[in-house]
CSV table of C-alpha atoms in Angstrom, one decimal:
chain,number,residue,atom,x,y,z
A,1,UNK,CA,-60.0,100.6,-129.1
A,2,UNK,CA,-58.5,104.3,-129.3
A,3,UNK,CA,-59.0,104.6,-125.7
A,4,UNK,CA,-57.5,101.2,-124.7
A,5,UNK,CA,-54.1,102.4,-127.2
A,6,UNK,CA,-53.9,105.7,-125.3
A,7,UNK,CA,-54.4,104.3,-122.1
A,8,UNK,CA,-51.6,102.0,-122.9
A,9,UNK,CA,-49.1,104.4,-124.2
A,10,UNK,CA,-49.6,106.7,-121.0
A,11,UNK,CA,-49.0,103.7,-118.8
A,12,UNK,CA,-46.1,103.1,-120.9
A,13,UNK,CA,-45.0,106.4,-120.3
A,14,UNK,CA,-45.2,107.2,-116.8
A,15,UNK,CA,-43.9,103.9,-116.4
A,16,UNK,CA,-40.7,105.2,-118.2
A,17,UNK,CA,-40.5,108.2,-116.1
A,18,UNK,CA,-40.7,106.3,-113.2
A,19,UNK,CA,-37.8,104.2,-114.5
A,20,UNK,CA,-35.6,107.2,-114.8
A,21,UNK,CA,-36.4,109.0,-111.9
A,22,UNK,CA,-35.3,106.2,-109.9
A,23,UNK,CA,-32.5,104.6,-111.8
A,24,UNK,CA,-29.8,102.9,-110.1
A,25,UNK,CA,-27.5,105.8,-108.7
A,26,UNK,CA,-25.1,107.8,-109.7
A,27,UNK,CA,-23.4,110.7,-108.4
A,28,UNK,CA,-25.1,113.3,-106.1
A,29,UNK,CA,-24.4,116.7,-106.5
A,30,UNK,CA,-22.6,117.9,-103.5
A,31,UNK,CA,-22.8,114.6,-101.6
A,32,UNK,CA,-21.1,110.6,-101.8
A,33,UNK,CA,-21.7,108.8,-104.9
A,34,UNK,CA,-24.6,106.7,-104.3
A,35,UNK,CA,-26.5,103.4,-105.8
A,36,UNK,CA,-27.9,100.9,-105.0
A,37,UNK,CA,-24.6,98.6,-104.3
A,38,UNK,CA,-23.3,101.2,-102.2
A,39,UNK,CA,-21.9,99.9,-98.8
A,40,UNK,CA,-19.9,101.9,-95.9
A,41,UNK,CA,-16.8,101.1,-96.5
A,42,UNK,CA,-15.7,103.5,-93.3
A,43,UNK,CA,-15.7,106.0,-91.1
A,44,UNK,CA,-13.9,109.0,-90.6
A,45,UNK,CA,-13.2,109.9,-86.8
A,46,UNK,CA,-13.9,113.4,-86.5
A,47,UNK,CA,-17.2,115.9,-86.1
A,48,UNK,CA,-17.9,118.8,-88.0
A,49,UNK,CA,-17.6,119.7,-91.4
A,50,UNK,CA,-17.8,117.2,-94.1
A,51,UNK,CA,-14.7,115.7,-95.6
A,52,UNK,CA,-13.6,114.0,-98.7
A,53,UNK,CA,-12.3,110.4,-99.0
A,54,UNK,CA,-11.2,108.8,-102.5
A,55,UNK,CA,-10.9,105.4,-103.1
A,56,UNK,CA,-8.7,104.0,-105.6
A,57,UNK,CA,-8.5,100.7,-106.8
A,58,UNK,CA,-7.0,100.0,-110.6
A,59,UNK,CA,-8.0,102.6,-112.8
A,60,UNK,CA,-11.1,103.2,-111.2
A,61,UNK,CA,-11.7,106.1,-108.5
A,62,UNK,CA,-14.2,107.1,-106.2
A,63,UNK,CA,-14.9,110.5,-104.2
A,64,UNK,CA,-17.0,109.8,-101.3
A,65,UNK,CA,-18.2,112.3,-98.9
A,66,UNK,CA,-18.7,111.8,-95.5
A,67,UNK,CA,-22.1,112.0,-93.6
A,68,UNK,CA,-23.0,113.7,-90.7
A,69,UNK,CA,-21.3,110.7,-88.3
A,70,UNK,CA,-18.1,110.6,-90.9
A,71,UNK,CA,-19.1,107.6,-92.6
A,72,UNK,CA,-18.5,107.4,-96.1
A,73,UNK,CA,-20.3,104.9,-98.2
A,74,UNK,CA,-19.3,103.8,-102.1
A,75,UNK,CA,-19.4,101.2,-105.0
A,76,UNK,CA,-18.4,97.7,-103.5
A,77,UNK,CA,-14.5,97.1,-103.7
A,78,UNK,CA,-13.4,94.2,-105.1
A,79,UNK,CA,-11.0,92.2,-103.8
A,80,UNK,CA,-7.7,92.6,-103.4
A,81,UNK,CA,-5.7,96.2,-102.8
A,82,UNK,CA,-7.8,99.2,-102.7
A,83,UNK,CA,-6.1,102.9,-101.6
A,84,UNK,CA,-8.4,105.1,-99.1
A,85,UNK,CA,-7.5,109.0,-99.0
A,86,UNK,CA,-9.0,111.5,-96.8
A,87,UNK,CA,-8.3,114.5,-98.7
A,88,UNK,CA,-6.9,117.7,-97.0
A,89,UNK,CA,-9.0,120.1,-95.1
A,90,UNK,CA,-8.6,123.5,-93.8
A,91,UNK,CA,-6.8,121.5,-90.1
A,92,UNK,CA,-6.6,118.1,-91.4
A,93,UNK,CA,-3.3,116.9,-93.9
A,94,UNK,CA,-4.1,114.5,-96.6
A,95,UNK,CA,-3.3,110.7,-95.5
A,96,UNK,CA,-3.6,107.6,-97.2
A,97,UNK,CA,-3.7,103.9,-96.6
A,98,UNK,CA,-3.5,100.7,-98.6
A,99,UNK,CA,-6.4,98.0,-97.6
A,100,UNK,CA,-6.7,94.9,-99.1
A,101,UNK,CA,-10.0,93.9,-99.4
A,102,UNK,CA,-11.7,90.7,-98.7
A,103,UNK,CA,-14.9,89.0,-98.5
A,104,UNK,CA,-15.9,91.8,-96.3
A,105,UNK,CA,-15.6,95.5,-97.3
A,106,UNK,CA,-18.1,97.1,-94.7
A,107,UNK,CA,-16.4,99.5,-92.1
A,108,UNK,CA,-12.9,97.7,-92.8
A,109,UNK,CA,-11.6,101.4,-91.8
A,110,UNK,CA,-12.0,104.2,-88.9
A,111,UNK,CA,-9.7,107.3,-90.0
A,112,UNK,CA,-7.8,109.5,-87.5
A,113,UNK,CA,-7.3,112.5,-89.2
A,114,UNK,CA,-3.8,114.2,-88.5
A,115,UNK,CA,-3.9,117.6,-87.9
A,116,UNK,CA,-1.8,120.5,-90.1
A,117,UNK,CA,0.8,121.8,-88.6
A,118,UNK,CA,1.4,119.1,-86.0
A,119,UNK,CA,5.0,118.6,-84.1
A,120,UNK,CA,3.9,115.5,-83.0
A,121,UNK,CA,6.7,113.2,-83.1
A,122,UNK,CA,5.4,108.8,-83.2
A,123,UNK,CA,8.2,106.5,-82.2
A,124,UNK,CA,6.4,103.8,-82.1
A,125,UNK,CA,2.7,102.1,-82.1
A,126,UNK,CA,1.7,98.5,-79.9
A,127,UNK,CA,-1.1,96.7,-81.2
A,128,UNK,CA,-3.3,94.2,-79.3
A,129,UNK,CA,-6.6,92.3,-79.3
A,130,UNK,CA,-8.4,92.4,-75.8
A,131,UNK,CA,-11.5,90.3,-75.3
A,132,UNK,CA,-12.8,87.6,-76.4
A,133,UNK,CA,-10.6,84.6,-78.4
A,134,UNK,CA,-10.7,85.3,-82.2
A,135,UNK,CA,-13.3,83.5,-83.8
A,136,UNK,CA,-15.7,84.1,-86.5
A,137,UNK,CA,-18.7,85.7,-84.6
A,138,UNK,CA,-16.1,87.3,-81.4
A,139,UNK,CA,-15.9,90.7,-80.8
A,140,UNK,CA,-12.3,92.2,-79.8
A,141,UNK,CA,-11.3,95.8,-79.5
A,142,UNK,CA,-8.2,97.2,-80.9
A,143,UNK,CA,-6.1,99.1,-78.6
A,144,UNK,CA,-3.1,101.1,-79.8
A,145,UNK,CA,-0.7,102.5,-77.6
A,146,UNK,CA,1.6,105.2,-79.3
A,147,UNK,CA,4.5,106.0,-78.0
A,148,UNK,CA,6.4,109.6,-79.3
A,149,UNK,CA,6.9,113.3,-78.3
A,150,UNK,CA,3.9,115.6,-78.3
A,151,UNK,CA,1.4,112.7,-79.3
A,152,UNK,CA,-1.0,114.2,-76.9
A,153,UNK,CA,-5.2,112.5,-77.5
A,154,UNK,CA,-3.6,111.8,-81.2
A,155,UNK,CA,-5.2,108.1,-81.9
A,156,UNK,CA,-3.7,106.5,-84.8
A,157,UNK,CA,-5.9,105.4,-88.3
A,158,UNK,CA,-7.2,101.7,-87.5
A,159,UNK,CA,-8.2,99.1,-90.8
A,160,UNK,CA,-8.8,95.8,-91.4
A,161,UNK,CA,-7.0,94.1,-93.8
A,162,UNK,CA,-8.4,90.4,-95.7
A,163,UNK,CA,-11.7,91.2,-95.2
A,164,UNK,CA,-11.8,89.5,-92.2
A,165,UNK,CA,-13.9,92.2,-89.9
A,166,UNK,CA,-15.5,95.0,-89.6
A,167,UNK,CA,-15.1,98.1,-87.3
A,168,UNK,CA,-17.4,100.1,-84.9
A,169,UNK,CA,-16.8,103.4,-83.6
A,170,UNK,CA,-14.9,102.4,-80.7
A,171,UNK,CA,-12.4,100.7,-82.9
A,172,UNK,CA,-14.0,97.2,-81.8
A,173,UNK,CA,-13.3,94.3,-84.6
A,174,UNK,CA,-15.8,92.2,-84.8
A,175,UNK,CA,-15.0,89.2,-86.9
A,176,UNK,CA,-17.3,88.0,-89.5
A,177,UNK,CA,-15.4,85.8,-91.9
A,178,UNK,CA,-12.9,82.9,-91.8
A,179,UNK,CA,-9.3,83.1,-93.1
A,180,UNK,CA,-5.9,85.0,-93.0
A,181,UNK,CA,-6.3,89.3,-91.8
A,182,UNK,CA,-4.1,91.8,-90.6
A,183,UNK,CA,-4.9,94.7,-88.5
A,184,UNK,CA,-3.2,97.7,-89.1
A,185,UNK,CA,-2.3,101.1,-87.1
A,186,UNK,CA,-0.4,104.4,-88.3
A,187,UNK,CA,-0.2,108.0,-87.6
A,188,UNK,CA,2.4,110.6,-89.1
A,189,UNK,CA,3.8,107.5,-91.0
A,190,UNK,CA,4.4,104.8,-88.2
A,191,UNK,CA,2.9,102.0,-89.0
A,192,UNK,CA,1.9,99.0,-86.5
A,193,UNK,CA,0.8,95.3,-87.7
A,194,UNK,CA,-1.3,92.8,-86.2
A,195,UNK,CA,-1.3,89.5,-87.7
A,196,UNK,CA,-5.3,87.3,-87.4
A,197,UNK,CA,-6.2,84.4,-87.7
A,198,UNK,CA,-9.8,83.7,-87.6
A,199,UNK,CA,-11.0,80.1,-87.8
């Protein structure tokens, strides 16, 4: 009977430990916050060093760090406006965006990140599907033509707005729910839109 109590309370316990030893996330020391609802919610175009992205949405904020291939993975967003800043670096300015989240929130964003220092002048940006019609299920890729003085390789910050798609690393949108979207494109402030409809 003793044995069969102690038996039972060291179950109990290691039980326990187990419990909190694995938990359900939280915030890594040095590294993204992670748990078990984390998703990547983007990507940040760049090699090299790690960098820092906050998401803000209502009073609730998020510092995410990127992985090794710049994707940076949080708490799903809920829907509806979300802000996405890549903090400054030691030759990258702060920049930040306003997505609006839909029924999809994975890889809704692939960040450029603008160099320090820049006398790149944008004039304008073009957007355009190429590929396949737009349907749930099709797979287009984003071009972006910029247009300006000095723009040089400079690609401009591509998202996904509505929830409508996700992106790859070669800024291919591939669409993955119904309804209203818009894809966006900016660099040093100039902003390009894109209305979608997928049916």
């Amino acid at each position: 009977m003793m044995l069969n109590r102690l038996t039972t309370c060291r179950l109990a316990a290691a039980l326990l430990t187990c419990a909190l030893l694995l938990g359900c996330g939280g915030v890594v020391s040095g590294g993204p916050t992670r748990g078990e609802g984390d998703i990547p919610i983007g990507r940040v175009r760049i090699g090299g060093e790690p960098m820092t992205v906050s998401i803000e949405q209502g009073e609730s904020t998020q510092l995410l760090t990127t992985d090794a291939s710049g994707v940076f993975r949080g708490a799903v967003p809920t829907p509806g406006s979300m802000r996405v800043t890549l903090l400054d670096s030691a030759s990258t300015q702060q920049s930040s965006y306003d997505v609006v989240v839909g029924p999809n929130a994975r890889f809704v964003i692939n960040i450029e990140p603008e160099p320090k220092g820049s006398t790149t002048v944008v004039e304008s940006i073009e957007l355009e599907l190429v590929g396949q019609p737009v349907a749930r299920g099709a797979t287009c890729v984003v071009k972006a033509t910029v247009r300006g003085q000095r723009v040089g390789g400079l690609k401009p910050t591509i998202w996904v707005d509505g929830g409508i798609g996700t992106l790859d690393t070669g800024n291919r949108v591939l669409f993955v729910e119904s309804g209203f979207g818009t894809i966006h494109a900016e660099l040093f402030g100039v902003e390009a839109t894109l209305p979608v409809v997928v049916p």
